[in-house]
C-alpha cells in the first residue's frame, strides 16, 4: 500500500489510546492525544538513537522512521516500528536486548 492510502484509510491503533486513571480511552481532547503521541515518539527515540534511527510524527496519523544514512519509511502504527527498523538497518533491532537495557539504565 502506498503511504497516502495508508494515511487516508488507516484505522486508529490501540497504541494511540490516551491514558486516563484506571483505563485507556480515545475519548480525550485532540491536544491530549497529540501530547501523548509526542511522548511516545520521544520515548521511542531514546531507544532508536542506539540503532542510528529517529522517529517523527507524520501528519498526526502516521510515523516517519529515518536512518542516519537517509533511508526512510512511513509506518501507520507503533506495531510496525521494530520490523521496519530491522528492514531499514539490515540488522536485528531488539528493544529488549539485555545489553541495550543495561545501557539505557546506565545513561539515566
mmCIF file of N, CA and C in Angstrom:
data_model
loop_
_atom_site.group_PDB
_atom_site.id
_atom_site.type_symbol
_atom_site.label_atom_id
_atom_site.label_comp_id
_atom_site.label_asym_id
_atom_site.label_seq_id
_atom_site.Cartn_x
_atom_site.Cartn_y
_atom_site.Cartn_z
ATOM 1 N N UNK A 1 0.844 -1.169 0.000
ATOM 2 C CA UNK A 1 0.000 0.000 0.000
ATOM 3 C C UNK A 1 0.890 1.232 0.000
ATOM 4 N N UNK A 2 0.496 2.239 -0.753
ATOM 5 C CA UNK A 2 1.285 3.474 -0.764
ATOM 6 C C UNK A 2 1.067 4.246 0.530
ATOM 7 N N UNK A 3 1.966 5.154 0.804
ATOM 8 C CA UNK A 3 1.895 5.912 2.061
ATOM 9 C C UNK A 3 0.617 6.744 2.137
ATOM 10 N N UNK A 4 0.198 7.336 1.043
ATOM 11 C CA UNK A 4 -1.000 8.169 1.067
ATOM 12 C C UNK A 4 -2.248 7.347 1.357
ATOM 13 N N UNK A 5 -2.381 6.187 0.752
ATOM 14 C CA UNK A 5 -3.540 5.326 1.031
ATOM 15 C C UNK A 5 -3.541 4.886 2.488
ATOM 16 N N UNK A 6 -2.378 4.604 3.025
ATOM 17 C CA UNK A 6 -2.283 4.207 4.423
ATOM 18 C C UNK A 6 -2.739 5.305 5.356
ATOM 19 N N UNK A 7 -2.438 6.551 5.017
ATOM 20 C CA UNK A 7 -2.836 7.678 5.865
ATOM 21 C C UNK A 7 -4.330 7.917 5.757
ATOM 22 N N UNK A 8 -4.849 7.862 4.564
ATOM 23 C CA UNK A 8 -6.273 8.161 4.372
ATOM 24 C C UNK A 8 -7.179 7.062 4.904
ATOM 25 N N UNK A 9 -6.735 5.813 4.835
ATOM 26 C CA UNK A 9 -7.625 4.724 5.192
ATOM 27 C C UNK A 9 -7.321 4.016 6.488
ATOM 28 N N UNK A 10 -6.262 4.417 7.170
ATOM 29 C CA UNK A 10 -5.842 3.686 8.362
ATOM 30 C C UNK A 10 -6.775 3.929 9.535
ATOM 31 N N UNK A 11 -7.067 2.867 10.248
ATOM 32 C CA UNK A 11 -7.837 2.968 11.481
ATOM 33 C C UNK A 11 -6.891 3.261 12.629
ATOM 34 N N UNK A 12 -7.418 3.811 13.712
ATOM 35 C CA UNK A 12 -6.595 4.054 14.883
ATOM 36 C C UNK A 12 -6.118 2.733 15.468
ATOM 37 N N UNK A 13 -4.883 2.714 15.897
ATOM 38 C CA UNK A 13 -4.296 1.548 16.525
ATOM 39 C C UNK A 13 -4.477 1.667 18.028
ATOM 40 N N UNK A 14 -4.540 0.555 18.734
ATOM 41 C CA UNK A 14 -4.759 0.592 20.181
ATOM 42 C C UNK A 14 -3.656 1.351 20.901
ATOM 43 N N UNK A 15 -2.447 1.384 20.324
ATOM 44 C CA UNK A 15 -1.341 2.085 20.982
ATOM 45 C C UNK A 15 -1.517 3.602 20.955
ATOM 46 N N UNK A 16 -2.474 4.096 20.194
ATOM 47 C CA UNK A 16 -2.747 5.532 20.149
ATOM 48 C C UNK A 16 -3.763 5.978 21.200
ATOM 49 N N UNK A 17 -4.223 5.058 22.037
ATOM 50 C CA UNK A 17 -5.187 5.420 23.076
ATOM 51 C C UNK A 17 -4.521 6.348 24.088
ATOM 52 N N UNK A 18 -5.326 7.202 24.696
ATOM 53 C CA UNK A 18 -4.829 8.167 25.679
ATOM 54 C C UNK A 18 -5.023 7.598 27.077
ATOM 55 N N UNK A 19 -3.976 7.697 27.878
ATOM 56 C CA UNK A 19 -4.042 7.175 29.248
ATOM 57 C C UNK A 19 -4.940 8.049 30.109
ATOM 58 N N UNK A 20 -5.805 7.411 30.869
ATOM 59 C CA UNK A 20 -6.617 8.073 31.893
ATOM 60 C C UNK A 20 -6.557 7.199 33.121
ATOM 61 N N UNK A 21 -6.729 7.766 34.291
ATOM 62 C CA UNK A 21 -6.647 6.948 35.511
ATOM 63 C C UNK A 21 -7.561 5.724 35.443
ATOM 64 N N UNK A 22 -6.942 4.538 35.521
ATOM 65 C CA UNK A 22 -7.701 3.297 35.575
ATOM 66 C C UNK A 22 -8.122 2.717 34.252
ATOM 67 N N UNK A 23 -7.878 3.423 33.129
ATOM 68 C CA UNK A 23 -8.296 2.882 31.827
ATOM 69 C C UNK A 23 -7.654 3.658 30.683
ATOM 70 N N UNK A 24 -7.830 3.122 29.493
ATOM 71 C CA UNK A 24 -7.372 3.800 28.288
ATOM 72 C C UNK A 24 -8.604 4.119 27.458
ATOM 73 N N UNK A 25 -8.594 5.262 26.816
ATOM 74 C CA UNK A 25 -9.734 5.648 26.007
ATOM 75 C C UNK A 25 -9.304 6.543 24.857
ATOM 76 N N UNK A 26 -10.104 6.599 23.852
ATOM 77 C CA UNK A 26 -9.881 7.529 22.753
ATOM 78 C C UNK A 26 -10.716 8.792 22.953
ATOM 79 N N UNK A 27 -11.531 8.836 23.986
ATOM 80 C CA UNK A 27 -12.421 9.961 24.225
ATOM 81 C C UNK A 27 -11.727 11.066 25.007
ATOM 82 N N UNK A 28 -10.654 11.577 24.467
ATOM 83 C CA UNK A 28 -9.923 12.672 25.087
ATOM 84 C C UNK A 28 -9.791 13.779 24.051
ATOM 85 N N UNK A 29 -9.359 14.910 24.499
ATOM 86 C CA UNK A 29 -9.229 16.036 23.577
ATOM 87 C C UNK A 29 -8.122 15.775 22.562
ATOM 88 N N UNK A 30 -8.212 16.469 21.465
ATOM 89 C CA UNK A 30 -7.204 16.319 20.414
ATOM 90 C C UNK A 30 -5.820 16.697 20.937
ATOM 91 N N UNK A 31 -5.757 17.722 21.783
ATOM 92 C CA UNK A 31 -4.485 18.151 22.352
ATOM 93 C C UNK A 31 -3.878 17.047 23.219
ATOM 94 N N UNK A 32 -4.714 16.354 24.002
ATOM 95 C CA UNK A 32 -4.218 15.251 24.831
ATOM 96 C C UNK A 32 -3.664 14.127 23.968
ATOM 97 N N UNK A 33 -4.364 13.802 22.898
ATOM 98 C CA UNK A 33 -3.895 12.737 22.008
ATOM 99 C C UNK A 33 -2.563 13.121 21.362
ATOM 100 N N UNK A 34 -2.433 14.362 20.922
ATOM 101 C CA UNK A 34 -1.191 14.818 20.300
ATOM 102 C C UNK A 34 -0.042 14.846 21.308
ATOM 103 N N UNK A 35 -0.348 15.274 22.546
ATOM 104 C CA UNK A 35 0.668 15.330 23.596
ATOM 105 C C UNK A 35 1.178 13.927 23.919
ATOM 106 N N UNK A 36 0.276 12.978 24.052
ATOM 107 C CA UNK A 36 0.676 11.600 24.356
ATOM 108 C C UNK A 36 1.426 10.976 23.180
ATOM 109 N N UNK A 37 1.025 11.301 21.976
ATOM 110 C CA UNK A 37 1.731 10.807 20.790
ATOM 111 C C UNK A 37 3.172 11.326 20.790
ATOM 112 N N UNK A 38 3.345 12.592 21.129
ATOM 113 C CA UNK A 38 4.687 13.183 21.192
ATOM 114 C C UNK A 38 5.525 12.500 22.272
ATOM 115 N N UNK A 39 4.912 12.141 23.397
ATOM 116 C CA UNK A 39 5.633 11.428 24.457
ATOM 117 C C UNK A 39 6.079 10.049 23.984
ATOM 118 N N UNK A 40 5.195 9.338 23.271
ATOM 119 C CA UNK A 40 5.558 8.014 22.759
ATOM 120 C C UNK A 40 6.716 8.114 21.768
ATOM 121 N N UNK A 41 6.686 9.134 20.919
ATOM 122 C CA UNK A 41 7.762 9.333 19.949
ATOM 123 C C UNK A 41 9.079 9.620 20.665
ATOM 124 N N UNK A 42 9.030 10.470 21.686
ATOM 125 C CA UNK A 42 10.253 10.802 22.437
ATOM 126 C C UNK A 42 10.840 9.564 23.111
ATOM 127 N N UNK A 43 9.994 8.734 23.690
ATOM 128 C CA UNK A 43 10.479 7.507 24.329
ATOM 129 C C UNK A 43 11.061 6.540 23.303
ATOM 130 N N UNK A 44 10.391 6.393 22.179
ATOM 131 C CA UNK A 44 10.909 5.509 21.128
ATOM 132 C C UNK A 44 12.260 6.006 20.623
ATOM 133 N N UNK A 45 12.427 7.323 20.537
ATOM 134 C CA UNK A 45 13.682 7.877 20.035
ATOM 135 C C UNK A 45 14.857 7.645 20.975
ATOM 136 N N UNK A 46 14.589 7.508 22.260
ATOM 137 C CA UNK A 46 15.664 7.181 23.203
ATOM 138 C C UNK A 46 16.287 5.837 22.829
ATOM 139 N N UNK A 47 15.437 4.881 22.471
ATOM 140 C CA UNK A 47 15.918 3.551 22.090
ATOM 141 C C UNK A 47 16.446 3.565 20.655
ATOM 142 N N UNK A 48 15.718 4.202 19.752
ATOM 143 C CA UNK A 48 16.120 4.209 18.343
ATOM 144 C C UNK A 48 17.464 4.892 18.124
ATOM 145 N N UNK A 49 17.822 5.824 18.972
ATOM 146 C CA UNK A 49 19.111 6.508 18.856
ATOM 147 C C UNK A 49 20.260 5.503 18.899
ATOM 148 N N UNK A 50 20.103 4.444 19.707
ATOM 149 C CA UNK A 50 21.144 3.412 19.809
ATOM 150 C C UNK A 50 21.317 2.646 18.498
ATOM 151 N N UNK A 51 20.302 2.683 17.655
ATOM 152 C CA UNK A 51 20.351 1.987 16.368
ATOM 153 C C UNK A 51 20.595 2.953 15.207
ATOM 154 N N UNK A 52 20.830 4.231 15.515
ATOM 155 C CA UNK A 52 21.093 5.224 14.476
ATOM 156 C C UNK A 52 19.860 5.622 13.696
ATOM 157 N N UNK A 53 18.715 5.634 14.369
ATOM 158 C CA UNK A 53 17.461 5.983 13.700
ATOM 159 C C UNK A 53 16.690 7.006 14.513
ATOM 160 N N UNK A 54 15.708 7.618 13.846
ATOM 161 C CA UNK A 54 14.860 8.598 14.517
ATOM 162 C C UNK A 54 13.429 8.466 14.004
ATOM 163 N N UNK A 55 12.490 8.593 14.939
ATOM 164 C CA UNK A 55 11.064 8.533 14.621
ATOM 165 C C UNK A 55 10.481 9.929 14.736
ATOM 166 N N UNK A 56 9.603 10.283 13.805
ATOM 167 C CA UNK A 56 8.915 11.569 13.884
ATOM 168 C C UNK A 56 7.451 11.386 13.500
ATOM 169 N N UNK A 57 6.670 12.369 13.862
ATOM 170 C CA UNK A 57 5.244 12.363 13.558
ATOM 171 C C UNK A 57 5.044 12.756 12.099
ATOM 172 N N UNK A 58 4.080 12.125 11.464
ATOM 173 C CA UNK A 58 3.751 12.495 10.089
ATOM 174 C C UNK A 58 2.261 12.754 10.014
ATOM 175 N N UNK A 59 1.896 14.023 10.046
ATOM 176 C CA UNK A 59 0.514 14.463 9.924
ATOM 177 C C UNK A 59 -0.395 13.985 11.058
ATOM 178 N N UNK A 60 0.167 13.623 12.193
ATOM 179 C CA UNK A 60 -0.643 13.172 13.324
ATOM 180 C C UNK A 60 -1.356 11.861 13.076
ATOM 181 N N UNK A 61 -1.022 11.193 12.007
ATOM 182 C CA UNK A 61 -1.727 9.975 11.618
ATOM 183 C C UNK A 61 -0.806 8.784 11.431
ATOM 184 N N UNK A 62 0.438 9.063 11.048
ATOM 185 C CA UNK A 62 1.434 8.024 10.805
ATOM 186 C C UNK A 62 2.747 8.479 11.411
ATOM 187 N N UNK A 63 3.765 7.648 11.225
ATOM 188 C CA UNK A 63 5.091 7.955 11.732
ATOM 189 C C UNK A 63 6.083 7.859 10.593
ATOM 190 N N UNK A 64 7.148 8.643 10.676
ATOM 191 C CA UNK A 64 8.233 8.575 9.713
ATOM 192 C C UNK A 64 9.466 8.082 10.447
ATOM 193 N N UNK A 65 9.998 6.957 10.008
ATOM 194 C CA UNK A 65 11.198 6.375 10.585
ATOM 195 C C UNK A 65 12.349 6.634 9.623
ATOM 196 N N UNK A 66 13.428 7.227 10.135
ATOM 197 C CA UNK A 66 14.561 7.577 9.287
ATOM 198 C C UNK A 66 15.860 7.059 9.891
ATOM 199 N N UNK A 67 16.765 6.635 9.023
ATOM 200 C CA UNK A 67 18.089 6.209 9.455
ATOM 201 C C UNK A 67 19.050 7.382 9.320
ATOM 202 N N UNK A 68 20.233 7.244 9.899
ATOM 203 C CA UNK A 68 21.248 8.283 9.806
ATOM 204 C C UNK A 68 21.742 8.453 8.373
ATOM 205 N N UNK A 69 21.580 7.421 7.540
ATOM 206 C CA UNK A 69 22.043 7.493 6.147
ATOM 207 C C UNK A 69 20.971 8.012 5.194
ATOM 208 N N UNK A 70 19.778 8.323 5.718
ATOM 209 C CA UNK A 70 18.743 8.922 4.896
ATOM 210 C C UNK A 70 17.638 7.989 4.421
ATOM 211 N N UNK A 71 17.720 6.711 4.745
ATOM 212 C CA UNK A 71 16.618 5.811 4.397
ATOM 213 C C UNK A 71 15.424 6.177 5.263
ATOM 214 N N UNK A 72 14.224 6.153 4.673
ATOM 215 C CA UNK A 72 13.012 6.478 5.428
ATOM 216 C C UNK A 72 11.893 5.505 5.102
ATOM 217 N N UNK A 73 10.966 5.397 6.031
ATOM 218 C CA UNK A 73 9.770 4.588 5.822
ATOM 219 C C UNK A 73 8.632 5.222 6.612
ATOM 220 N N UNK A 74 7.453 5.200 6.029
ATOM 221 C CA UNK A 74 6.250 5.661 6.714
ATOM 222 C C UNK A 74 5.586 4.438 7.318
ATOM 223 N N UNK A 75 5.287 4.501 8.614
ATOM 224 C CA UNK A 75 4.602 3.394 9.280
ATOM 225 C C UNK A 75 3.321 3.934 9.894
ATOM 226 N N UNK A 76 2.291 3.101 9.913
ATOM 227 C CA UNK A 76 0.990 3.594 10.375
ATOM 228 C C UNK A 76 0.751 3.420 11.862
ATOM 229 N N UNK A 77 1.544 2.589 12.543
ATOM 230 C CA UNK A 77 1.378 2.433 13.989
ATOM 231 C C UNK A 77 2.691 1.961 14.598
ATOM 232 N N UNK A 78 2.786 2.069 15.903
ATOM 233 C CA UNK A 78 3.995 1.621 16.587
ATOM 234 C C UNK A 78 4.175 0.114 16.510
ATOM 235 N N UNK A 79 3.127 -0.612 16.162
ATOM 236 C CA UNK A 79 3.245 -2.060 15.994
ATOM 237 C C UNK A 79 4.199 -2.415 14.857
ATOM 238 N N UNK A 80 4.381 -1.506 13.916
ATOM 239 C CA UNK A 80 5.254 -1.751 12.771
ATOM 240 C C UNK A 80 6.649 -1.181 12.958
ATOM 241 N N UNK A 81 6.911 -0.557 14.093
ATOM 242 C CA UNK A 81 8.179 0.132 14.302
ATOM 243 C C UNK A 81 9.392 -0.787 14.202
ATOM 244 N N UNK A 82 9.438 -1.844 15.005
ATOM 245 C CA UNK A 82 10.651 -2.665 15.067
ATOM 246 C C UNK A 82 10.875 -3.498 13.819
ATOM 247 N N UNK A 83 9.846 -4.099 13.233
ATOM 248 C CA UNK A 83 10.109 -4.800 11.959
ATOM 249 C C UNK A 83 10.621 -3.852 10.869
ATOM 250 N N UNK A 84 10.077 -2.645 10.832
ATOM 251 C CA UNK A 84 10.523 -1.675 9.833
ATOM 252 C C UNK A 84 11.939 -1.201 10.136
ATOM 253 N N UNK A 85 12.255 -1.008 11.403
ATOM 254 C CA UNK A 85 13.617 -0.611 11.790
ATOM 255 C C UNK A 85 14.622 -1.668 11.340
ATOM 256 N N UNK A 86 14.275 -2.933 11.494
ATOM 257 C CA UNK A 86 15.165 -4.008 11.061
ATOM 258 C C UNK A 86 15.337 -4.016 9.553
ATOM 259 N N UNK A 87 14.270 -3.757 8.823
ATOM 260 C CA UNK A 87 14.361 -3.720 7.362
ATOM 261 C C UNK A 87 15.237 -2.562 6.895
ATOM 262 N N UNK A 88 15.067 -1.403 7.501
ATOM 263 C CA UNK A 88 15.846 -0.233 7.085
ATOM 264 C C UNK A 88 17.325 -0.370 7.428
ATOM 265 N N UNK A 89 17.617 -0.960 8.578
ATOM 266 C CA UNK A 89 19.003 -1.040 9.031
ATOM 267 C C UNK A 89 19.707 -2.329 8.613
ATOM 268 N N UNK A 90 18.955 -3.287 8.125
ATOM 269 C CA UNK A 90 19.511 -4.593 7.745
ATOM 270 C C UNK A 90 20.214 -5.280 8.911
ATOM 271 N N UNK A 91 19.676 -5.091 10.110
ATOM 272 C CA UNK A 91 20.207 -5.777 11.294
ATOM 273 C C UNK A 91 19.087 -5.947 12.309
ATOM 274 N N UNK A 92 19.331 -6.801 13.280
ATOM 275 C CA UNK A 92 18.323 -7.047 14.309
ATOM 276 C C UNK A 92 18.250 -5.844 15.244
ATOM 277 N N UNK A 93 17.046 -5.388 15.518
ATOM 278 C CA UNK A 93 16.812 -4.262 16.425
ATOM 279 C C UNK A 93 15.884 -4.750 17.532
ATOM 280 N N UNK A 94 16.471 -5.251 18.587
ATOM 281 C CA UNK A 94 15.688 -5.776 19.705
ATOM 282 C C UNK A 94 15.666 -4.752 20.833
ATOM 283 N N UNK A 95 14.526 -4.074 21.055
ATOM 284 C CA UNK A 95 14.466 -3.047 22.097
ATOM 285 C C UNK A 95 14.542 -3.629 23.507
ATOM 286 N N UNK A 96 14.452 -4.948 23.633
ATOM 287 C CA UNK A 96 14.506 -5.589 24.946
ATOM 288 C C UNK A 96 15.795 -6.388 25.157
ATOM 289 N N UNK A 97 16.781 -6.188 24.310
ATOM 290 C CA UNK A 97 18.063 -6.882 24.460
ATOM 291 C C UNK A 97 18.711 -6.453 25.772
ATOM 292 N N UNK A 98 19.292 -7.416 26.476
ATOM 293 C CA UNK A 98 19.901 -7.131 27.777
ATOM 294 C C UNK A 98 20.943 -6.018 27.704
ATOM 295 N N UNK A 99 21.806 -6.058 26.707
ATOM 296 C CA UNK A 99 22.860 -5.043 26.582
ATOM 297 C C UNK A 99 22.255 -3.655 26.404
ATOM 298 N N UNK A 100 21.208 -3.556 25.598
ATOM 299 C CA UNK A 100 20.544 -2.271 25.373
ATOM 300 C C UNK A 100 19.877 -1.767 26.657
ATOM 301 N N UNK A 101 19.190 -2.647 27.349
ATOM 302 C CA UNK A 101 18.541 -2.251 28.586
ATOM 303 C C UNK A 101 19.551 -1.813 29.645
ATOM 304 N N UNK A 102 20.688 -2.504 29.718
ATOM 305 C CA UNK A 102 21.747 -2.109 30.645
ATOM 306 C C UNK A 102 22.297 -0.738 30.278
ATOM 307 N N UNK A 103 22.486 -0.506 28.982
ATOM 308 C CA UNK A 103 22.981 0.784 28.505
ATOM 309 C C UNK A 103 22.007 1.911 28.846
ATOM 310 N N UNK A 104 20.725 1.646 28.614
ATOM 311 C CA UNK A 104 19.702 2.647 28.919
ATOM 312 C C UNK A 104 19.626 2.932 30.420
ATOM 313 N N UNK A 105 19.734 1.892 31.232
ATOM 314 C CA UNK A 105 19.685 2.067 32.693
ATOM 315 C C UNK A 105 20.897 2.853 33.189
ATOM 316 N N UNK A 106 22.046 2.641 32.566
ATOM 317 C CA UNK A 106 23.259 3.325 32.966
ATOM 318 C C UNK A 106 23.313 4.776 32.538
ATOM 319 N N UNK A 107 22.547 5.139 31.498
ATOM 320 C CA UNK A 107 22.580 6.507 30.997
ATOM 321 C C UNK A 107 21.592 7.429 31.707
ATOM 322 N N UNK A 108 20.853 6.905 32.656
ATOM 323 C CA UNK A 108 19.864 7.753 33.327
ATOM 324 C C UNK A 108 20.355 8.278 34.582
#
